[in-house]
mmCIF file of C-alpha atoms and ligand atoms in Angstrom:
data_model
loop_
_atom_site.group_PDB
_atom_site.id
_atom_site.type_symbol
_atom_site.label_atom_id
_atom_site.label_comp_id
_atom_site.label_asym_id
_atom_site.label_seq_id
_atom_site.Cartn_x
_atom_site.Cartn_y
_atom_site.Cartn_z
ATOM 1 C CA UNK A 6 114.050 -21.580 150.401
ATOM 2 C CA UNK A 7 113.877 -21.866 146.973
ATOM 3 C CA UNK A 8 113.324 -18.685 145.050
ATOM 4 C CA UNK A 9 110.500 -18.539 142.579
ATOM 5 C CA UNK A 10 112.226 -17.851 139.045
ATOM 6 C CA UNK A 11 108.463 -16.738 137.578
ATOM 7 C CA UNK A 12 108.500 -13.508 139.952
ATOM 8 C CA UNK A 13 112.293 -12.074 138.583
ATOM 9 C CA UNK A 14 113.358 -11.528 135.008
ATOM 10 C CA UNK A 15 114.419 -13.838 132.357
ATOM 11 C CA UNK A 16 117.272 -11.182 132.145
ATOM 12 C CA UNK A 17 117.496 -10.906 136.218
ATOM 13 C CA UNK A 18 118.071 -14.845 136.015
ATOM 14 C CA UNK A 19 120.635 -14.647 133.637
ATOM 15 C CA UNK A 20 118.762 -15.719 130.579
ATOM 16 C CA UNK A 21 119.678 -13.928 127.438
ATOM 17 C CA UNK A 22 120.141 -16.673 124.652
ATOM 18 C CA UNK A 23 117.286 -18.479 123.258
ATOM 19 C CA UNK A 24 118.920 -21.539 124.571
ATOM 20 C CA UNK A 25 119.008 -20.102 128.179
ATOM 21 C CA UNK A 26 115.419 -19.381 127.481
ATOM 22 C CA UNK A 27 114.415 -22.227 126.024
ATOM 23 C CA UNK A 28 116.300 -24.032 129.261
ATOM 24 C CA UNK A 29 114.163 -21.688 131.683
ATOM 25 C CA UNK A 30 111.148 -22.789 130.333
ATOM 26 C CA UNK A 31 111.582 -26.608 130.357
ATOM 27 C CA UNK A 32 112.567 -26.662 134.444
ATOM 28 C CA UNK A 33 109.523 -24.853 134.600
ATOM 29 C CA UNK A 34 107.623 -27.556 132.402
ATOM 30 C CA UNK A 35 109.677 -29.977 134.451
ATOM 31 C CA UNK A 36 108.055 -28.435 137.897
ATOM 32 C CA UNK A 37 104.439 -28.344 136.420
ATOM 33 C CA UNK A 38 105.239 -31.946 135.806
ATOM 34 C CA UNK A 39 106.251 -33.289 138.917
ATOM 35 C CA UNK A 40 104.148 -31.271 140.347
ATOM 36 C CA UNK A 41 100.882 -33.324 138.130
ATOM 37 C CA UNK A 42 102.857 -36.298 139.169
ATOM 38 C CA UNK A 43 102.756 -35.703 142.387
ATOM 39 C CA UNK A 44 99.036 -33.942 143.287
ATOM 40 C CA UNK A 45 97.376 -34.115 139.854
ATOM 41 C CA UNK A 46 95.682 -37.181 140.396
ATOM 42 C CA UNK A 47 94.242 -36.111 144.240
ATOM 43 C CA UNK A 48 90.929 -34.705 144.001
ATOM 44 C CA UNK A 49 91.732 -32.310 146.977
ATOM 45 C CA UNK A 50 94.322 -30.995 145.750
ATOM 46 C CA UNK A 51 94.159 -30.851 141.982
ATOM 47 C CA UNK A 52 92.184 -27.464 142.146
ATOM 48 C CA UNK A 53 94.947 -25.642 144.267
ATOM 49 C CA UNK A 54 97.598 -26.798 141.709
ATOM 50 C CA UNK A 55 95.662 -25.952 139.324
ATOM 51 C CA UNK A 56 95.218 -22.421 140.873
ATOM 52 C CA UNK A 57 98.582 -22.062 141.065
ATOM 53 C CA UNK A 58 99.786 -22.409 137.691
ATOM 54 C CA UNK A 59 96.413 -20.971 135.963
ATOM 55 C CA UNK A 60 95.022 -18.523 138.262
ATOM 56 C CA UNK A 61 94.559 -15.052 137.091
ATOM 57 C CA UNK A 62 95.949 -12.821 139.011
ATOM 58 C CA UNK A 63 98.796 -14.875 140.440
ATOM 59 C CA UNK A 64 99.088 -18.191 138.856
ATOM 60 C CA UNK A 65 102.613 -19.043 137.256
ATOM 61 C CA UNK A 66 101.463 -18.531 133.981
ATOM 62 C CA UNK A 67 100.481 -15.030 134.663
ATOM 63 C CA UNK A 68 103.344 -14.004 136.951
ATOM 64 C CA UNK A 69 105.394 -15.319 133.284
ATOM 65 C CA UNK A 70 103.694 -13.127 130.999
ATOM 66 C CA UNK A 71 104.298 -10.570 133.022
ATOM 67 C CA UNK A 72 108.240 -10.755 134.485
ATOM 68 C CA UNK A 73 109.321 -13.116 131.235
ATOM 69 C CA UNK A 74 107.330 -12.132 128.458
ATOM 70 C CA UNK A 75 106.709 -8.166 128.719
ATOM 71 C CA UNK A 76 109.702 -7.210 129.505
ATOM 72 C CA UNK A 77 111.632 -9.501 127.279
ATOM 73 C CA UNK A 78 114.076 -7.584 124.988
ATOM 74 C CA UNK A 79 113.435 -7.367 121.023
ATOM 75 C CA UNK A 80 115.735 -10.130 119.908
ATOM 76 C CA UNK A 81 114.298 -12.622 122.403
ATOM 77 C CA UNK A 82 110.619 -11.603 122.265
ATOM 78 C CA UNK A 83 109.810 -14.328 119.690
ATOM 79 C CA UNK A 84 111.334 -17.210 121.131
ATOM 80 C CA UNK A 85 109.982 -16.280 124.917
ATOM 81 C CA UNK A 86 106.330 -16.053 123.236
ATOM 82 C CA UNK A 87 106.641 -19.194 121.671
ATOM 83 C CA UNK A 88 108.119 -20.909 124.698
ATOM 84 C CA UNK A 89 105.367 -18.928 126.373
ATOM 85 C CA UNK A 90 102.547 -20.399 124.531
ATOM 86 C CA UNK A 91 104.234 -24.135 124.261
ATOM 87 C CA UNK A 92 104.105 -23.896 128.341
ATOM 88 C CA UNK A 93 100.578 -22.303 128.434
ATOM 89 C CA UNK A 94 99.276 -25.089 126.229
ATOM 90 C CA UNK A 95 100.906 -27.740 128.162
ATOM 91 C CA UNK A 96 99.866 -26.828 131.598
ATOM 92 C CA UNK A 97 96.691 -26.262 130.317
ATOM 93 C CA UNK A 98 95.468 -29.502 128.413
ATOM 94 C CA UNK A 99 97.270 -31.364 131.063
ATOM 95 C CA UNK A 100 94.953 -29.648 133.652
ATOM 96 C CA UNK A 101 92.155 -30.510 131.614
ATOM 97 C CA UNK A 102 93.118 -34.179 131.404
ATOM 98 C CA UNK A 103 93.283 -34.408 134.667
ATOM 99 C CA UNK A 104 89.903 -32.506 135.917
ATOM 100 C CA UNK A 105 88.484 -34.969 133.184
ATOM 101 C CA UNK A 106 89.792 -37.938 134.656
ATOM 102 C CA UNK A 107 88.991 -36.690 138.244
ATOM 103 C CA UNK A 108 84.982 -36.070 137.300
ATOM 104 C CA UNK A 109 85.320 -39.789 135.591
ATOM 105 C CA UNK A 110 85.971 -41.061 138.703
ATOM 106 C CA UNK A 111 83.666 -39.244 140.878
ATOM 107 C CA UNK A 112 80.979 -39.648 138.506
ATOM 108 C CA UNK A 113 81.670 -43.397 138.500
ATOM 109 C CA UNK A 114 82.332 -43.974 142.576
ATOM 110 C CA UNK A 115 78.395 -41.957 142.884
ATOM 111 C CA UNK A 116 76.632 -44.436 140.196
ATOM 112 C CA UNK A 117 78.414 -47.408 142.068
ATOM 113 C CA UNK A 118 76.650 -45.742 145.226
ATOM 114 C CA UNK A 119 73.556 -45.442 143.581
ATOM 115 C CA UNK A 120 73.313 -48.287 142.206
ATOM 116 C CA UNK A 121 70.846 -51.169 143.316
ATOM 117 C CA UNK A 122 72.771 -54.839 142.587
ATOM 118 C CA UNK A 123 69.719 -57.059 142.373
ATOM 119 C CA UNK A 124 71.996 -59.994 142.917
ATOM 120 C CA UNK A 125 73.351 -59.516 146.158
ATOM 121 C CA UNK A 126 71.419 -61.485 148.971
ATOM 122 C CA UNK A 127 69.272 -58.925 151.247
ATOM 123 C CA UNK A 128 69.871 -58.056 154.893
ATOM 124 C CA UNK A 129 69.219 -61.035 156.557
ATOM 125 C CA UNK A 130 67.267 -60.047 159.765
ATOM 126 C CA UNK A 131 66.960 -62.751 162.595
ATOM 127 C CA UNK A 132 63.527 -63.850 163.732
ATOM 128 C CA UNK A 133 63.272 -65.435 166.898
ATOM 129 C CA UNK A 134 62.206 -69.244 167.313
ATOM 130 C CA UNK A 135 60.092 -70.982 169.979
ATOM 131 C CA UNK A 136 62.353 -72.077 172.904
ATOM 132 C CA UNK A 137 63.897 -75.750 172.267
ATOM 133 C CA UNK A 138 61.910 -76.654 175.665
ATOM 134 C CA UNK A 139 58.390 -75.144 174.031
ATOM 135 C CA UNK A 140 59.053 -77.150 170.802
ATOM 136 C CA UNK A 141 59.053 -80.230 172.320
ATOM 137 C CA UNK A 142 56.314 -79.499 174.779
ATOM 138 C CA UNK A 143 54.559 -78.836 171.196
ATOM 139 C CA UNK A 144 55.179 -81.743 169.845
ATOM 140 C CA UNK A 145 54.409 -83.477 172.289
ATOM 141 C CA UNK A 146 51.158 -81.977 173.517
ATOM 142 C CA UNK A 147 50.781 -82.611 169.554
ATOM 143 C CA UNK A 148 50.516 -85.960 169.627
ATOM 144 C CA UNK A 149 48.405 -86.525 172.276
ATOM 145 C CA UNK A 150 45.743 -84.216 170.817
ATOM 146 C CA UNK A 151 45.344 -85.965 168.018
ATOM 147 C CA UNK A 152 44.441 -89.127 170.176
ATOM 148 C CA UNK A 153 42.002 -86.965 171.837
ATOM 149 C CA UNK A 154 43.461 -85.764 174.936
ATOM 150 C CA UNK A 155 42.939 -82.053 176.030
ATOM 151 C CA UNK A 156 45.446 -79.787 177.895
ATOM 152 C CA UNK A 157 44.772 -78.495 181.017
ATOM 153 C CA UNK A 158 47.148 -76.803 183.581
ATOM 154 C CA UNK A 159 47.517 -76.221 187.103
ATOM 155 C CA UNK A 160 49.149 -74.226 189.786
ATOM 156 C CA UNK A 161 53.201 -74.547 190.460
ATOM 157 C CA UNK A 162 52.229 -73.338 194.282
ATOM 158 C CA UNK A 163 50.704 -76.541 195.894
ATOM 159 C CA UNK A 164 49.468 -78.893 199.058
ATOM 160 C CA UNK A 165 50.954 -81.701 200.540
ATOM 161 C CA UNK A 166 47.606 -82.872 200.008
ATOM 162 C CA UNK A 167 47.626 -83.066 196.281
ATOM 163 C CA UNK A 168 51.195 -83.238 195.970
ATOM 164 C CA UNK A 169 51.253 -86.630 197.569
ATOM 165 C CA UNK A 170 48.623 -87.137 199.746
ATOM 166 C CA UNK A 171 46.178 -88.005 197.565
ATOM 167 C CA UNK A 172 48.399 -89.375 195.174
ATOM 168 C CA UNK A 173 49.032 -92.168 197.760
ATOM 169 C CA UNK A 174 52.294 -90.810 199.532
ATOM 170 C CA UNK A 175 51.757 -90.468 202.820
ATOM 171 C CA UNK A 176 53.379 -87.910 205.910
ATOM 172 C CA UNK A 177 56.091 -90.370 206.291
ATOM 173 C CA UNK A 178 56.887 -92.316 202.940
ATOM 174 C CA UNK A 179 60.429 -92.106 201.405
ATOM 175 C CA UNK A 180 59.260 -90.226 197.955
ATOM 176 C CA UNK A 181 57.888 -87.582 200.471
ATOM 177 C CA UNK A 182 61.528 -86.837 201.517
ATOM 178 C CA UNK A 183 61.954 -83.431 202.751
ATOM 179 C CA UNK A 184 64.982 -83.295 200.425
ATOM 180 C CA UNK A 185 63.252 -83.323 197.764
ATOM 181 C CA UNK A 186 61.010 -80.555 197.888
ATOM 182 C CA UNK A 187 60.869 -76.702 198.291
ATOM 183 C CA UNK A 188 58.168 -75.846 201.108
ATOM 184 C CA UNK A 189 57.348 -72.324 201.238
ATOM 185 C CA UNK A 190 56.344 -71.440 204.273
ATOM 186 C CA UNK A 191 58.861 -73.650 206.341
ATOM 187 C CA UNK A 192 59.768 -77.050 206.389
ATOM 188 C CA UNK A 193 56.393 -79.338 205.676
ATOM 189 C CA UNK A 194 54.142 -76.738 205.803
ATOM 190 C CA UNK A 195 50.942 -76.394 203.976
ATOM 191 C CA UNK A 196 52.257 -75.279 200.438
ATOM 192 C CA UNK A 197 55.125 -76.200 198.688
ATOM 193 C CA UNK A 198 56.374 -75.827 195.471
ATOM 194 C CA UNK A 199 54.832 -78.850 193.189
ATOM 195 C CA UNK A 200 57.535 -81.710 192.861
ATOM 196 C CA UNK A 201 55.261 -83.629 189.442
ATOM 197 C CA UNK A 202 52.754 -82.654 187.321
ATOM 198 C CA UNK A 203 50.387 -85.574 189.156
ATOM 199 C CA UNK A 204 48.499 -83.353 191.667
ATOM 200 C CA UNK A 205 46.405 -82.172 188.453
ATOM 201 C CA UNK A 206 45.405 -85.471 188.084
ATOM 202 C CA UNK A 207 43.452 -85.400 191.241
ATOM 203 C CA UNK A 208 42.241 -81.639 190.747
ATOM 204 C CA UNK A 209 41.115 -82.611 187.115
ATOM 205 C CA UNK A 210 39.143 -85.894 188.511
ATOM 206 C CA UNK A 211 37.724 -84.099 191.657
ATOM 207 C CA UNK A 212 36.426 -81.117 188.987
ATOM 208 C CA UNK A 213 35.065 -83.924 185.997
ATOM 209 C CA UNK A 214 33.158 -87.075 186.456
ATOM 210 C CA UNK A 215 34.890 -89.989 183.717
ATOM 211 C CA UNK A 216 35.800 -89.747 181.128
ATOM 212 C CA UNK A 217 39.128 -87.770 181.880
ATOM 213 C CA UNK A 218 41.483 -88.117 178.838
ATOM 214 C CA UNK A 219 44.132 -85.036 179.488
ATOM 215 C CA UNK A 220 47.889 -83.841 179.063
ATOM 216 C CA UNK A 221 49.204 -81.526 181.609
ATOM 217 C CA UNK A 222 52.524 -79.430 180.732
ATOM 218 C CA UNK A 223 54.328 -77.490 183.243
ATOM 219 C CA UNK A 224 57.053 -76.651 185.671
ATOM 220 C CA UNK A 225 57.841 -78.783 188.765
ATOM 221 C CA UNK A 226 60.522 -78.357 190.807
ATOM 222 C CA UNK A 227 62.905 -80.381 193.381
ATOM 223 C CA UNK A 228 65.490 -79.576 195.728
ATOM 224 C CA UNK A 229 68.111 -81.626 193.366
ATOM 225 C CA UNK A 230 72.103 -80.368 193.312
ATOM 226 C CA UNK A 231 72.111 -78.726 189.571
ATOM 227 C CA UNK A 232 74.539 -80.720 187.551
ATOM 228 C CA UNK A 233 74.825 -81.873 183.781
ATOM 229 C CA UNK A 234 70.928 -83.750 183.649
ATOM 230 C CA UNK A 235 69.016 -81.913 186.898
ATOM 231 C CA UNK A 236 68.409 -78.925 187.896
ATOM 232 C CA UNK A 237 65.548 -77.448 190.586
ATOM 233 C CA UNK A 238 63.217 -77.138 188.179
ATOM 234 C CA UNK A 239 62.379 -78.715 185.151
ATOM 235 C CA UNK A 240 59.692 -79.520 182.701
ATOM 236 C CA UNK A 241 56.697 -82.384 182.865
ATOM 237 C CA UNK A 242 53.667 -83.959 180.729
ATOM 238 C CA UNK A 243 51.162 -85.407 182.936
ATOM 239 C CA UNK A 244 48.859 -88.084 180.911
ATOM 240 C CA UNK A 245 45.700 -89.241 182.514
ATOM 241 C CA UNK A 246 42.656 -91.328 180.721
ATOM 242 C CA UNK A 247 40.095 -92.816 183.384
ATOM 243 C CA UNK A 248 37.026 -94.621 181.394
ATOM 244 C CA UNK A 249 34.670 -97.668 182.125
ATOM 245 C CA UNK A 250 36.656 -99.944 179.657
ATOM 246 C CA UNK A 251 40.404 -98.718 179.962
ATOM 247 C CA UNK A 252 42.752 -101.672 179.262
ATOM 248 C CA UNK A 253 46.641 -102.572 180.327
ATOM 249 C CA UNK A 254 46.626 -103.058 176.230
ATOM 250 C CA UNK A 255 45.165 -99.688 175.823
ATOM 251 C CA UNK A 256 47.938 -98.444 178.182
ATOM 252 C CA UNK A 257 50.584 -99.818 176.207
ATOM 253 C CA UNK A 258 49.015 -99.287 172.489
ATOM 254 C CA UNK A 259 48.366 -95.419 173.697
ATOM 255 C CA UNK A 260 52.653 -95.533 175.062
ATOM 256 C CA UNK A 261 53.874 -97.404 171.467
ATOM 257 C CA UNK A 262 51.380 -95.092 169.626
ATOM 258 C CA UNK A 263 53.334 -92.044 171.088
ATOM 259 C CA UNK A 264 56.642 -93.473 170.865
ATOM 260 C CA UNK A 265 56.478 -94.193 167.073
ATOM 261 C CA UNK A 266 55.133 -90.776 166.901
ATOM 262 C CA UNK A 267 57.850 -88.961 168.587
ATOM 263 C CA UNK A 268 60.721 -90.848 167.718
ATOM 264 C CA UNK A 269 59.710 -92.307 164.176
ATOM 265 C CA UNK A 270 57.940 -95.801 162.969
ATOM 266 C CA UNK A 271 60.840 -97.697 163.604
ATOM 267 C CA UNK A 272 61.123 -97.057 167.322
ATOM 268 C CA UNK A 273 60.156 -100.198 169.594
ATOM 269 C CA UNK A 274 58.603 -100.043 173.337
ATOM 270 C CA UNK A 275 59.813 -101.883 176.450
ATOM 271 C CA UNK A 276 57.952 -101.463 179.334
ATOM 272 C CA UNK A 277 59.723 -102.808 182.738
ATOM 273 C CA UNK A 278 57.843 -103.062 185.791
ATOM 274 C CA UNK A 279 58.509 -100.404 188.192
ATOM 275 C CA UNK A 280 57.213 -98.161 191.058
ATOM 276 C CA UNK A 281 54.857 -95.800 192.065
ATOM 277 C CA UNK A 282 52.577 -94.988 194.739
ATOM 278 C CA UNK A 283 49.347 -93.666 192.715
ATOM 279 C CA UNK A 284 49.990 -96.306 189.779
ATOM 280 C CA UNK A 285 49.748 -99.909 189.800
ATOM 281 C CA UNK A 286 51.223 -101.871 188.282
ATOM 282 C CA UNK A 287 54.003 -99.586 187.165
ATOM 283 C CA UNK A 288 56.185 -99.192 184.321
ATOM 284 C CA UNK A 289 58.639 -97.754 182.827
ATOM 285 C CA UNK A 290 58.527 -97.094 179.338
ATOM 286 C CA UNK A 291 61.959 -97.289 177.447
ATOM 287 C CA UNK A 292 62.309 -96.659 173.501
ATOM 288 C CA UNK A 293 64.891 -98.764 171.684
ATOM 289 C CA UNK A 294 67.557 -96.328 170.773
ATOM 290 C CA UNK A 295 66.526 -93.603 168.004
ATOM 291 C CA UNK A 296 70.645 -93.850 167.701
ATOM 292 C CA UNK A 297 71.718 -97.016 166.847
ATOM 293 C CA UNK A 298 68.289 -98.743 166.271
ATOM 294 C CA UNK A 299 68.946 -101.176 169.509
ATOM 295 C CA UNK A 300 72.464 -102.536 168.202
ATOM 296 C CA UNK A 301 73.797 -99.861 171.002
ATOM 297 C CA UNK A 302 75.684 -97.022 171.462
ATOM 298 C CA UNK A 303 77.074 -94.732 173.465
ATOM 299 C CA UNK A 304 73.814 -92.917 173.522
ATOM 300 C CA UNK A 305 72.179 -95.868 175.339
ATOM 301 C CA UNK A 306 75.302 -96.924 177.281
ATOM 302 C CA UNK A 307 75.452 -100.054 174.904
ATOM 303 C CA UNK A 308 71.998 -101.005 176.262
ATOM 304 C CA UNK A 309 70.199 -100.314 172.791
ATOM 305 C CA UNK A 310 67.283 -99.061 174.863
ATOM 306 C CA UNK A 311 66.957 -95.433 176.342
ATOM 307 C CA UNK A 312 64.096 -94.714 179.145
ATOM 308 C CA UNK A 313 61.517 -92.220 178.425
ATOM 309 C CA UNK A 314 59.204 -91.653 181.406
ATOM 310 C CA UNK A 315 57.307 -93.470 183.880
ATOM 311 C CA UNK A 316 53.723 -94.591 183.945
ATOM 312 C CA UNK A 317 51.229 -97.465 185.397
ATOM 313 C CA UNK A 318 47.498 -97.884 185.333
ATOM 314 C CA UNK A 319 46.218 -95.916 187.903
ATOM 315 C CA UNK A 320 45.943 -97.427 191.623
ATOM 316 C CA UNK A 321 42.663 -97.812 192.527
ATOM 317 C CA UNK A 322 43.538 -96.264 195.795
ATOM 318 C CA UNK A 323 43.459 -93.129 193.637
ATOM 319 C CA UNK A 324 39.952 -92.590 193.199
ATOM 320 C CA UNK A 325 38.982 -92.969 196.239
ATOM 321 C CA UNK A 326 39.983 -89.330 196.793
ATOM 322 C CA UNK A 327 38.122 -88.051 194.519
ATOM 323 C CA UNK A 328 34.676 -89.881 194.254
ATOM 324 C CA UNK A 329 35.511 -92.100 191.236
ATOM 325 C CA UNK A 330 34.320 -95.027 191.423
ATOM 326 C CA UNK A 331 36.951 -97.698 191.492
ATOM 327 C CA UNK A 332 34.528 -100.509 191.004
ATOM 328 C CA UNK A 333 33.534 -99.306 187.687
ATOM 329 C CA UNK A 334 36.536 -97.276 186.638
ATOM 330 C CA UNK A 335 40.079 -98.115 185.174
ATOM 331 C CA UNK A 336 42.565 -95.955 183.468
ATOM 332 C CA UNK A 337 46.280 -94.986 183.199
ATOM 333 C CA UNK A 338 48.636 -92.132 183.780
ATOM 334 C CA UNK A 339 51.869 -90.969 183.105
ATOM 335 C CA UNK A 340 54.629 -88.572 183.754
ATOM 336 C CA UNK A 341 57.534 -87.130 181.089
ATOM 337 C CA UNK A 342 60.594 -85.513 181.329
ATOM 338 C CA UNK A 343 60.352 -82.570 178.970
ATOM 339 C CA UNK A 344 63.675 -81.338 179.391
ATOM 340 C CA UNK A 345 64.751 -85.359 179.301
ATOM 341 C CA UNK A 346 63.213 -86.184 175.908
ATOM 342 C CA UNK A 347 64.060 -83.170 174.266
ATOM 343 C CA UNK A 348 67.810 -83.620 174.930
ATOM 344 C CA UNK A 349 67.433 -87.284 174.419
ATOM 345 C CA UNK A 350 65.965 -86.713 170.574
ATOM 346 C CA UNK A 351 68.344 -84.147 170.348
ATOM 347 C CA UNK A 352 71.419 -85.536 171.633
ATOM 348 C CA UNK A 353 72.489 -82.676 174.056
ATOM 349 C CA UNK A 354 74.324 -83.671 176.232
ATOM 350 C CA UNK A 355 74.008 -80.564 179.149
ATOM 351 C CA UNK A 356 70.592 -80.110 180.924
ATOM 352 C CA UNK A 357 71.585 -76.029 181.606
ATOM 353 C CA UNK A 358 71.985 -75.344 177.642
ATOM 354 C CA UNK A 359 68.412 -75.625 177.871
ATOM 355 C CA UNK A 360 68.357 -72.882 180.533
ATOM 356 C CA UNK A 361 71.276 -70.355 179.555
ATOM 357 C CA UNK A 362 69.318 -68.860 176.578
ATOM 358 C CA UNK A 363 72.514 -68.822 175.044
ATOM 359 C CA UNK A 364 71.543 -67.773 171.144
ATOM 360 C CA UNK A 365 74.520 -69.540 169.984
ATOM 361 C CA UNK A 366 72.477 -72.864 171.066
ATOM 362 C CA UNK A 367 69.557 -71.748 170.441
ATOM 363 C CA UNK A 368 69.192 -70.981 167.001
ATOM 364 C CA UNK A 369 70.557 -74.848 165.870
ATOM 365 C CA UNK A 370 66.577 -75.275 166.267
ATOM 366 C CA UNK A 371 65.281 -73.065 164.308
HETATM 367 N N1 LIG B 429 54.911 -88.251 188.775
HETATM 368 C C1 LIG B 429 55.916 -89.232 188.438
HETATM 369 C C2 LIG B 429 57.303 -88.577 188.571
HETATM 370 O O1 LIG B 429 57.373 -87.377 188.605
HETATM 371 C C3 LIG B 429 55.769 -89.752 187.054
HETATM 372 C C4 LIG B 429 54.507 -90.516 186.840
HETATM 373 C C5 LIG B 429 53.348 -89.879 186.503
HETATM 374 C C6 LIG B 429 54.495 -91.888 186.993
HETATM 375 C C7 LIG B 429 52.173 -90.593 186.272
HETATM 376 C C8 LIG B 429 53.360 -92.625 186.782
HETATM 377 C C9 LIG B 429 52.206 -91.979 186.431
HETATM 378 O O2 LIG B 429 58.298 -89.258 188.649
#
C-alpha cells in the first residue's frame, strides 16, 4: 500500500530544501498526469478523478494546502506556494481540457443521433406477391378474356358421372383407372375427388344453351407418386367454345393466338394428333421452344418443340348429354397444365417449389 504523501508533512516526508520541495511537487504533477493519461479521457470516470484532485473538502489539492502549505516553515513558505499554485493551475486547466473535450464528444455522438441523413435508402419493407401458380393462372385467364371467354368454376368434390361419364369414359375404360383417382367414400363410389377440369364443361353446357365460350381454373387431383413434375394435385384451365359455325381452323387460330400470346410472337404451333374420349379429333398442342427458338436444347430434349396441353374439337358424343344439339353444333375444348406451363416459361425445373412456399423461391417473381 502506497502511502498518500498529500495527507503527512512536507517536513514529515523529509522535504526541507526547495529542491526536495520542488521534487515533491513534480511526482505529484507526475501522478495527476498518469493519472489524465490513464482515466482523463473516460467519460465515467473523468468526474471521480476529477473529484479527487479538486474536491473541496478532500481532493489532493486541498489535503496540500493544508499538510504542505500551512504548516510549511518561513524559509520554505514561498517556494511551497508557488509550487502550490504551479500544481493548482495545472491540474486545473488540464481538468478543464478534458471536461471540454468530453462535452465535444457527447455533444457530437447526440447530433449524429439526431440527425436525419436524407441519403441513406429507407427501410425497405417486403410486400407480398401473388403466388407464382396465381400469376400464371392470371395470365392466362388473361388472354382468353380478351378473346371473349368468361371464367367460371366448379366444385373439386365430384361424380363419376361428370368426371367421365359424360365426358365419354365409361365404368370400365382404361383413363377411368382406379389408380388414378381419389374416391371419397370408398373405392368407385359416387363422389370422388375431380381428376380434370372437363366435368365443368358438361355442367356449364347442361346450365347454358350455345354459345358457351369459357375458361375454367382450378384444382384437380390424381392418385400420382409425387416426384420432380407430379404431384396429387395440381392446377388446370379448361377451354370450351360450342357455336353453330365453330371451325378445326378456328380451333387452331384460337391455340396459335394463345401461344404467341403467352410465349411471345415468335413462338410457332404444332398440333399432333392424339387422344381423348370427349374430343375428336385430338391434339396435342406443342410450342416450338421459347429456349432455343426450335434449333433445340436441353429444355426441349433437343426436340426444338415443348408440349403445352391437350385439346380436340369436341366429340359429338358430348352433347348428347346435355341436350346440345350435335347436328347443328361444333366447337372445341381444351385442358392446361398450370403448374406445367408456368415451370415450362419459367424454367423450373421441380414441380414441389411451386408447393413449399419457400420465400427464398418465391420472391424471384415478384
Ligand atoms: N382433360 C384432359 C386432361 O386432363 C385435357 C383435355 C381437356 C383434353 C379438354 C382435351 C380437351 O388430360
Amino acid at each position: 500500500m502506497t502511502t498518500d504523501p498529500t495527507s503527512e508533512t512536507l517536513a514529515e516526508l523529509g522535504a526541507t530544501s526547495p529542491e526536495a520541495v520542488r521534487e515533491k511537487f513534480a511526482v505529484l504533477q507526475a501522478r495527476f498526469d498518469a493519472d489524465i493519461a490513464r482515466r482523463g479521457s473516460d467519460a465515467d470516470e473523468q468526474p471521480a478523478l476529477a473529484a479527487e484532485w479538486t474536491g473541496r473538502k478532500a481532493g489532493a489539492l486541498t489535503r496540500i494546502a493544508e499538510h504542505w502549505l500551512r504548516p510549511a516553515p518561513a524559509e520554505l513558505k514561498r517556494v511551497v506556494g508557488q509550487e502550490f499554485q504551479k500544481l493548482k493551475a495545472h491540474v486545473e486547466s488540464v481538468l478543464e481540457q478534458k471536461r471540454a473535450e468530453l462535452d465535444a464528444r457527447a455533444e457530437a455522438a447526440s447530433a449524429a443521433l439526431d440527425r436525419i441523413d436524407l441519403s441513406l435508402p429507407g427501410v425497405e419493407r417486403r410486400v407480398g406477391t401473388r403466388h407464382l401458380v396465381r400469376q400464371t393462372f392470371d395470365e392466362l385467364i388473361g388472354i382468353f378474356l380478351s378473346i371473349g371467354f368468361s371464367v367460371v368454376e366448379g366444385p373439386e368434390i365430384e361424380t363419376p358421372y361428370y368426371n367421365f361419364e359424360a365426358l365419354g369414359i365409361p365404368e370400365h375404360h382404361p383413363a377411368r383407372d382406379n389408380m388414378d383417382t381419389f374416391y371419397i367414400d370408398g373405392s368407385r363410389g359416387n363422389h370422388l375427388l375431380r381428376t380434370h377440369t372437363s366435368p365443368m364443361q358438361i355442367r356449364t353446357m347442361e346450365k347454358q344453351p350455345p354459345p358457351v365460350r369459357i375458361v375454367v381454373p382450378g384444382k384437380v387431383y390424381r392418385r400420382d407418386n409425387p416426384d420432380a413434375t407430379h404431384g396429387y394435385m395440381f392446377h388446370q384451365i379448361e377451354g370450351l367454345a360450342v357455336d353453330t359455325d365453330i371451325t378445326f381452323c378456328d380451333f387452331k387460330g384460337t391455340v396459335e393466338y394463345f401461344v404467341r400470346e403467352f410465349l411471345g410472337p415468335k413462338a410457332r404451333t404444332r398440333l399432333r394428333p392424339s387422344y381423348f374420349p370427349f374430343t375428336e379429333p385430338s391434339a396435342e398442342v406443342d410450342a416450338s421452344c421459347h429456349v432455343c427458338g426450335g434449333s433445340g436444347c436441353r429444355i426441349c430434349k433437343f426436340s426444338g418443340w415443348i408440349e403445352l396441353f391437350g385439346a380436340g374439337m369436341v366429340n359429338p358424343a358430348v352433347y348428347g348429354f346435355v341436350n346440345y344439339d350435335a347436328e347443328k353444333l361444333s366447337g372445341f375444348a381444351f385442358g392446361m397444365g398450370v403448374d406445367r406451363l408456368a415451370m415450362m416459361k419459367h424454367g423450373i425445373t421441380e414441380l414441389p417449389l411451386l408447393f413449399g412456399n419457400d420465400v427464398r423461391f418465391l420472391r424471384q417473381f415478384p
